[in-house]
């Protein structure tokens, strides 16, 4: 894929970018390494001041930044503006809390004094996806830079203007140029970066294949990585649930970001006793969603980000229909310019169909009926992924079993899975490893140094 802005609502190529030359890339890596030596000793108060300023810039220009995201990857404008505001929240969260999260921890031992000190690692490479083009970057950058690291961003090639805008925001806020830089390069140059001794660690949010490639390159160099990869999140609705809330939340949980979210609910696992009503109400609500121009504030579903994503999603849907699944609504790309796919529901998915394990990256809901809680948990865990899970019940015993037995990095009871700066975020199994956000996130890219004094 070339580095370009291609409007997913029209297919029009709006702007193209040349990749950095080897000399330009070397200059940026060298600048990052030099900047780290001056940046790391800066007090928390100085770094926090710059993050507060970045938050102010984001909020003051949220409409423009939101429009830029919508232009490049197609999310509805109202969601894009909300994403900008969430970025301001994470900036302020780490500006407020980093001094506490990274304070020395006294440990009583046989020493006169022993403690843990958290110190930055150096230059961190962030390989980030297009689906939340601002949020994914800021939730890396805020903790990493508050910890004293510097960042290099290799963003997805279809959101180059977002990538450049983020770097400009931080520079306007006061950060030294070398503290955060955008690298306009193709993915095939990441491995060489990982072999550079000046880059100490990396984080990636993206596909399984991309994560495996980065982890392999990092492993050869014995470098720390954090991976946040795919998900096929279960959404369990049991008989004791508040059905009104479960259905209305299910619509948002499946169609957020046009269905292109790793933590979107994808597999709806519903108790047999309420399955007919849940299915019918979900169909009605899907049918009422407005698909259209993502720049319009009343649009619910915009285009998918690229033609390849559209074709891959449709191929999965058609494959599962051929394997025996029943199509209840949607199921064909819309006959119009752009990468539009309608809200779609598949039911009666047979064992062995690819929908049991594959990740559907778009507005497609998969419905499964279960006779009891045991079977619900069994289906929920029957996936190579383990990112998030949502479960709906008002039975305390069911709740406790769901929390304990679901294999996922997060379990939300009677609510939609979402990221929150205050809570750690990440997965298990093939959804990746490590954590972002919370106090755990800021400690991923630091040296946890043991100090013992006699």
XYZ file of C-alpha atoms in Angstrom:
454
model
C 0.000 0.000 0.000
C 1.290 3.456 -0.894
C 1.272 6.248 1.646
C -1.828 8.205 0.694
C -5.088 9.779 1.775
C -7.875 7.980 -0.099
C -11.386 9.031 0.851
C -13.175 5.760 1.731
C -16.555 7.396 1.100
C -15.730 8.092 -2.549
C -12.595 6.160 -3.447
C -10.882 9.392 -4.502
C -7.142 9.732 -3.883
C -6.763 13.134 -2.254
C -3.071 13.297 -1.417
C -0.009 11.090 -1.751
C 3.223 11.140 0.216
C 6.772 10.065 -0.538
C 8.311 7.637 1.932
C 11.335 8.841 3.864
C 14.665 8.138 2.237
C 17.234 6.107 4.156
C 19.067 9.346 4.943
C 15.922 11.070 6.213
C 15.011 8.088 8.370
C 18.504 7.944 9.842
C 18.295 11.641 10.709
C 15.044 11.112 12.602
C 16.331 8.123 14.559
C 19.524 10.003 15.412
C 17.521 13.030 16.550
C 15.354 10.813 18.775
C 18.417 9.236 20.394
C 20.059 12.627 21.022
C 16.844 14.126 22.351
C 16.374 11.285 24.841
C 19.562 12.238 26.691
C 18.266 15.778 27.280
C 14.617 14.797 27.704
C 14.886 11.975 30.256
C 16.033 14.147 33.220
C 13.262 16.720 32.761
C 10.961 16.934 35.790
C 7.432 15.569 35.678
C 6.119 19.116 36.050
C 7.637 20.182 32.739
C 6.382 17.158 30.806
C 2.951 17.492 32.406
C 2.771 21.141 31.345
C 3.311 20.113 27.737
C 0.643 17.386 27.977
C -1.881 19.818 29.448
C -1.171 22.113 26.503
C -1.602 19.229 24.048
C -4.996 18.471 25.600
C -6.019 22.106 25.175
C -4.971 22.062 21.505
C -6.956 18.892 20.888
C -10.113 20.258 22.449
C -9.860 23.673 20.803
C -9.575 22.142 17.320
C -11.550 18.928 17.817
C -13.822 19.473 14.803
C -10.889 19.861 12.389
C -9.053 16.854 13.780
C -12.282 14.848 13.718
C -12.877 15.769 10.079
C -9.344 14.672 9.237
C -9.925 11.229 10.739
C -13.256 10.872 8.942
C -11.698 11.954 5.654
C -8.892 9.400 5.849
C -10.596 6.322 7.336
C -14.337 6.911 7.236
C -15.574 6.831 10.830
C -18.703 8.930 11.483
C -17.760 12.495 12.312
C -19.541 12.501 15.661
C -17.431 9.510 16.724
C -14.260 11.127 15.413
C -14.854 14.291 17.443
C -15.497 12.162 20.532
C -12.195 10.374 19.870
C -10.326 13.682 19.906
C -11.900 14.561 23.245
C -10.912 11.168 24.645
C -7.315 11.855 23.580
C -7.375 15.058 25.625
C -8.563 12.984 28.581
C -5.627 10.563 28.384
C -3.164 13.465 28.085
C -4.429 14.969 31.314
C -4.717 11.599 33.057
C -1.028 10.807 32.724
C 0.017 14.398 33.371
C -1.882 14.137 36.660
C -0.889 10.606 37.672
C 2.541 9.753 36.260
C 4.424 11.114 39.306
C 2.475 8.748 41.557
C 2.682 5.753 39.197
C 6.443 6.120 38.819
C 7.397 7.152 42.363
C 10.026 5.089 44.160
C 8.496 2.125 46.008
C 10.087 1.342 49.361
C 10.456 -2.401 50.052
C 11.464 -3.627 53.507
C 14.386 -6.072 53.276
C 17.651 -6.756 55.113
C 19.107 -3.572 53.573
C 19.295 -0.222 55.288
C 17.132 0.917 52.418
C 15.745 -0.920 49.406
C 13.345 0.315 46.822
C 12.120 0.071 43.235
C 12.892 2.916 40.847
C 11.206 3.309 37.448
C 13.423 4.761 34.723
C 12.787 5.280 30.999
C 14.216 2.930 28.371
C 14.881 5.356 25.521
C 13.540 5.470 21.972
C 10.265 3.529 21.620
C 8.828 2.609 18.204
C 5.031 2.682 17.965
C 3.399 0.884 15.027
C -0.190 2.049 15.034
C -3.403 1.195 13.138
C -5.823 3.279 11.131
C -9.051 2.422 12.968
C -8.589 4.828 15.887
C -5.909 6.999 14.308
C -5.647 9.553 17.133
C -6.624 7.531 20.207
C -4.250 4.633 19.579
C -1.319 7.030 19.288
C -2.126 9.249 22.248
C -2.711 6.312 24.571
C 0.841 5.200 23.750
C 2.474 8.619 23.682
C 1.077 10.093 26.900
C 2.419 7.406 29.275
C 5.599 6.751 27.281
C 6.676 10.387 27.160
C 5.609 11.122 30.732
C 7.894 8.234 31.773
C 10.788 9.994 30.049
C 10.944 7.976 26.833
C 10.828 9.459 23.338
C 8.635 8.117 20.558
C 8.841 7.264 16.869
C 5.464 6.712 15.184
C 5.039 4.439 12.197
C 1.343 4.942 11.488
C -0.858 3.075 9.033
C -0.206 4.141 5.460
C -3.806 5.235 4.850
C -3.801 7.878 7.619
C -0.651 9.916 6.903
C -2.268 13.289 7.540
C -3.449 12.118 10.963
C 0.091 10.953 11.727
C 1.603 14.288 10.753
C -1.076 16.224 12.625
C -0.358 14.352 15.877
C 3.342 15.161 15.701
C 2.497 18.808 15.039
C 0.144 18.912 18.044
C 2.914 17.754 20.355
C 5.420 20.175 18.889
C 2.949 23.044 19.286
C 2.432 21.963 22.883
C 6.142 22.493 23.551
C 7.715 19.042 23.272
C 11.159 19.018 21.650
C 10.989 17.937 18.014
C 12.930 14.766 18.738
C 10.635 13.695 21.587
C 7.969 12.540 19.137
C 8.362 12.109 15.392
C 6.251 10.596 12.625
C 7.967 8.233 10.196
C 6.296 8.030 6.779
C 7.636 4.620 5.780
C 6.163 1.333 4.509
C 5.779 -1.650 6.805
C 8.643 -3.543 5.181
C 11.150 -1.160 6.786
C 10.096 -1.904 10.366
C 12.393 -4.911 10.776
C 15.458 -2.796 9.984
C 14.362 -0.264 12.589
C 14.052 -3.009 15.179
C 17.643 -4.025 14.424
C 18.842 -0.511 15.283
C 20.421 -0.467 18.753
C 19.099 3.039 19.366
C 15.507 1.746 19.397
C 14.994 0.016 22.733
C 11.437 -1.328 22.514
C 8.291 -1.308 20.402
C 4.531 -1.416 20.674
C 2.100 -2.476 17.967
C -1.646 -2.430 17.596
C -2.835 -4.268 14.512
C -3.333 -7.661 12.927
C -1.987 -11.009 14.112
C 0.367 -11.125 11.126
C 1.744 -7.661 11.817
C 2.192 -8.466 15.501
C 3.965 -11.739 14.784
C 6.302 -9.994 12.336
C 7.223 -7.243 14.792
C 7.641 -9.681 17.681
C 9.924 -11.873 15.584
C 12.086 -8.913 14.593
C 12.219 -7.703 18.201
C 12.930 -11.179 19.518
C 16.049 -11.439 17.372
C 17.320 -8.304 19.118
C 16.015 -9.224 22.617
C 13.803 -6.139 22.740
C 10.633 -5.595 24.751
C 7.326 -5.414 22.870
C 3.687 -4.829 23.696
C 1.135 -6.222 21.234
C -2.585 -5.453 21.005
C -3.969 -7.558 18.181
C -7.294 -8.919 16.991
C -10.398 -9.925 18.835
C -13.606 -11.850 18.346
C -15.273 -10.611 21.500
C -18.257 -12.513 22.893
C -21.389 -10.674 24.008
C -23.321 -13.012 26.302
C -26.962 -12.318 27.153
C -28.534 -14.547 29.803
C -32.150 -14.916 30.829
C -31.893 -12.637 33.880
C -30.515 -9.734 31.824
C -32.190 -6.387 31.247
C -33.128 -7.159 27.642
C -33.857 -3.547 26.660
C -30.371 -2.437 27.687
C -28.714 -5.552 26.301
C -30.248 -5.061 22.849
C -29.659 -1.323 22.583
C -26.069 -1.668 23.778
C -25.512 -4.589 21.408
C -26.144 -2.310 18.421
C -23.488 0.167 19.534
C -21.093 -2.582 20.607
C -21.187 -4.195 17.157
C -21.309 -1.103 14.911
C -18.914 1.242 16.739
C -16.371 2.649 14.284
C -18.348 1.080 11.413
C -17.713 -2.286 13.077
C -13.939 -1.919 12.743
C -12.795 -2.243 16.328
C -10.758 -4.979 17.979
C -13.028 -4.781 21.043
C -16.304 -4.545 19.149
C -18.750 -7.267 20.156
C -18.779 -9.792 17.342
C -20.286 -13.045 18.636
C -23.677 -12.641 20.344
C -24.293 -15.649 22.572
C -27.897 -15.584 23.777
C -29.885 -17.825 26.123
C -32.394 -19.897 24.186
C -35.359 -18.653 26.251
C -34.884 -15.051 25.096
C -33.111 -15.621 21.782
C -36.141 -15.102 19.515
C -36.943 -11.723 21.038
C -33.312 -10.624 21.123
C -32.807 -11.573 17.482
C -35.928 -9.823 16.245
C -35.219 -6.642 18.156
C -31.612 -6.591 16.975
C -32.752 -6.971 13.353
C -35.162 -4.064 13.765
C -32.506 -1.814 15.256
C -29.943 -2.756 12.593
C -32.489 -1.958 9.883
C -33.041 1.508 11.388
C -29.354 2.488 11.271
C -28.469 5.208 8.770
C -25.677 4.264 6.394
C -24.196 7.192 4.531
C -21.813 10.118 4.347
C -19.649 9.935 7.469
C -19.263 13.720 7.480
C -22.973 14.065 8.325
C -23.607 14.115 12.068
C -26.736 11.943 11.774
C -24.887 9.081 10.027
C -24.621 5.872 12.059
C -22.518 3.746 9.688
C -19.919 5.127 7.317
C -17.712 3.314 4.795
C -15.126 0.721 5.659
C -11.597 2.060 5.559
C -10.320 0.368 2.395
C -11.622 -1.687 -0.545
C -9.621 -4.687 0.704
C -11.401 -4.620 4.064
C -14.739 -4.470 2.248
C -13.946 -7.440 0.020
C -12.493 -9.510 2.875
C -15.589 -8.897 4.998
C -17.969 -9.802 2.181
C -15.988 -12.936 1.378
C -16.343 -14.052 4.997
C -20.078 -13.417 4.969
C -20.623 -15.296 1.688
C -18.390 -18.138 2.838
C -20.427 -18.650 5.991
C -23.723 -18.492 4.148
C -22.394 -21.249 1.871
C -21.345 -23.181 4.991
C -24.927 -23.076 6.276
C -25.354 -19.812 8.198
C -28.623 -17.932 7.714
C -28.485 -14.336 6.513
C -31.142 -12.277 8.362
C -30.338 -8.767 7.133
C -27.728 -7.096 4.930
C -25.037 -9.250 3.414
C -24.046 -7.419 0.226
C -21.818 -4.393 -0.455
C -23.918 -1.345 -1.252
C -24.097 -0.367 -4.913
C -22.619 3.098 -4.567
C -19.198 4.770 -4.622
C -17.095 4.087 -1.553
C -16.494 1.068 0.699
C -19.997 0.707 2.135
C -21.246 -2.477 3.759
C -24.672 -2.608 5.426
C -25.374 -3.767 8.989
C -25.561 -7.552 8.675
C -26.706 -10.401 10.920
C -25.894 -14.104 10.541
C -27.683 -16.772 12.582
C -27.773 -20.596 12.737
C -24.009 -20.756 12.286
C -23.055 -24.429 12.093
C -20.108 -26.009 13.923
C -17.036 -25.856 11.756
C -18.064 -22.668 9.937
C -15.331 -20.048 9.814
C -17.508 -17.597 11.781
C -16.794 -19.637 14.895
C -13.194 -18.409 14.931
C -12.631 -15.652 12.341
C -12.644 -11.948 13.170
C -15.270 -10.010 11.177
C -13.928 -6.468 10.818
C -17.087 -4.617 9.883
C -20.765 -4.288 10.908
C -21.592 -8.008 10.941
C -23.179 -9.628 14.005
C -22.990 -13.383 14.561
C -25.787 -14.895 16.696
C -25.455 -18.120 18.671
C -28.136 -19.708 20.863
C -27.226 -21.589 24.026
C -29.218 -23.745 26.458
C -27.275 -22.778 29.585
C -24.382 -20.847 31.103
C -21.929 -23.726 30.662
C -22.454 -23.695 26.921
C -22.285 -19.894 26.772
C -18.864 -19.888 28.419
C -17.695 -22.758 26.232
C -18.568 -20.851 23.024
C -17.167 -17.603 24.400
C -13.787 -19.270 24.963
C -13.802 -21.251 21.699
C -11.697 -18.679 19.865
C -7.996 -18.087 19.367
C -8.526 -14.549 20.656
C -8.858 -13.230 24.192
C -9.247 -9.472 24.183
C -12.569 -8.439 25.746
C -15.948 -9.874 26.669
C -19.312 -8.400 27.594
C -21.873 -10.369 29.595
C -25.386 -9.468 30.658
C -26.948 -10.986 33.770
C -28.533 -9.945 37.042
C -27.728 -13.231 38.746
C -24.741 -12.870 41.153
C -23.666 -16.489 40.746
C -23.714 -16.211 36.941
C -21.766 -12.951 37.170
C -19.047 -14.496 39.316
C -18.648 -17.472 37.002
C -18.425 -15.239 33.930
C -15.760 -13.067 35.551
C -13.697 -16.084 36.598
C -14.117 -18.385 33.601
C -14.098 -16.196 30.505
C -10.660 -16.150 28.889
C -10.104 -12.481 28.079
C -8.098 -9.446 29.107
C -11.290 -7.680 30.172
C -14.803 -8.722 31.205
C -17.554 -6.114 31.338
C -20.753 -7.089 33.157
C -23.910 -5.322 31.967
C -21.927 -2.894 29.837
C -20.030 -2.546 26.572
C -16.311 -3.253 26.439
C -14.393 0.011 26.134
C -10.984 1.450 26.863
C -10.577 3.841 29.778
C -7.342 5.642 30.723
C -7.833 4.509 34.334
C -7.983 0.779 33.524
C -5.355 -1.501 31.970
C -6.144 -2.605 28.424
C -4.855 -5.660 26.570
C -5.466 -9.277 25.786
C -4.322 -12.873 26.079
C -3.980 -15.767 23.638
C -3.621 -14.476 20.046
C -4.917 -11.053 21.036
C -1.440 -10.132 22.231
C 0.392 -9.412 25.456
C 1.312 -6.524 27.695
C -0.980 -3.723 28.793
C -1.750 -0.167 27.815
C -3.364 2.467 30.027
C -3.703 2.585 33.807
C -0.636 2.395 36.024
C 0.277 -0.874 34.305
C 0.557 0.816 30.909
C 3.074 3.451 31.954
C 5.276 0.741 33.498
C 5.601 -1.285 30.274
C 8.429 0.819 28.865
C 10.528 1.517 31.927
C 13.440 -0.189 33.627
C 12.055 -1.539 36.893
C 15.291 -1.078 38.795
C 15.915 -2.766 42.141
C 18.011 -0.624 44.500
C 19.596 -2.091 47.669
C 21.637 0.085 50.044
C 23.495 -1.037 53.191
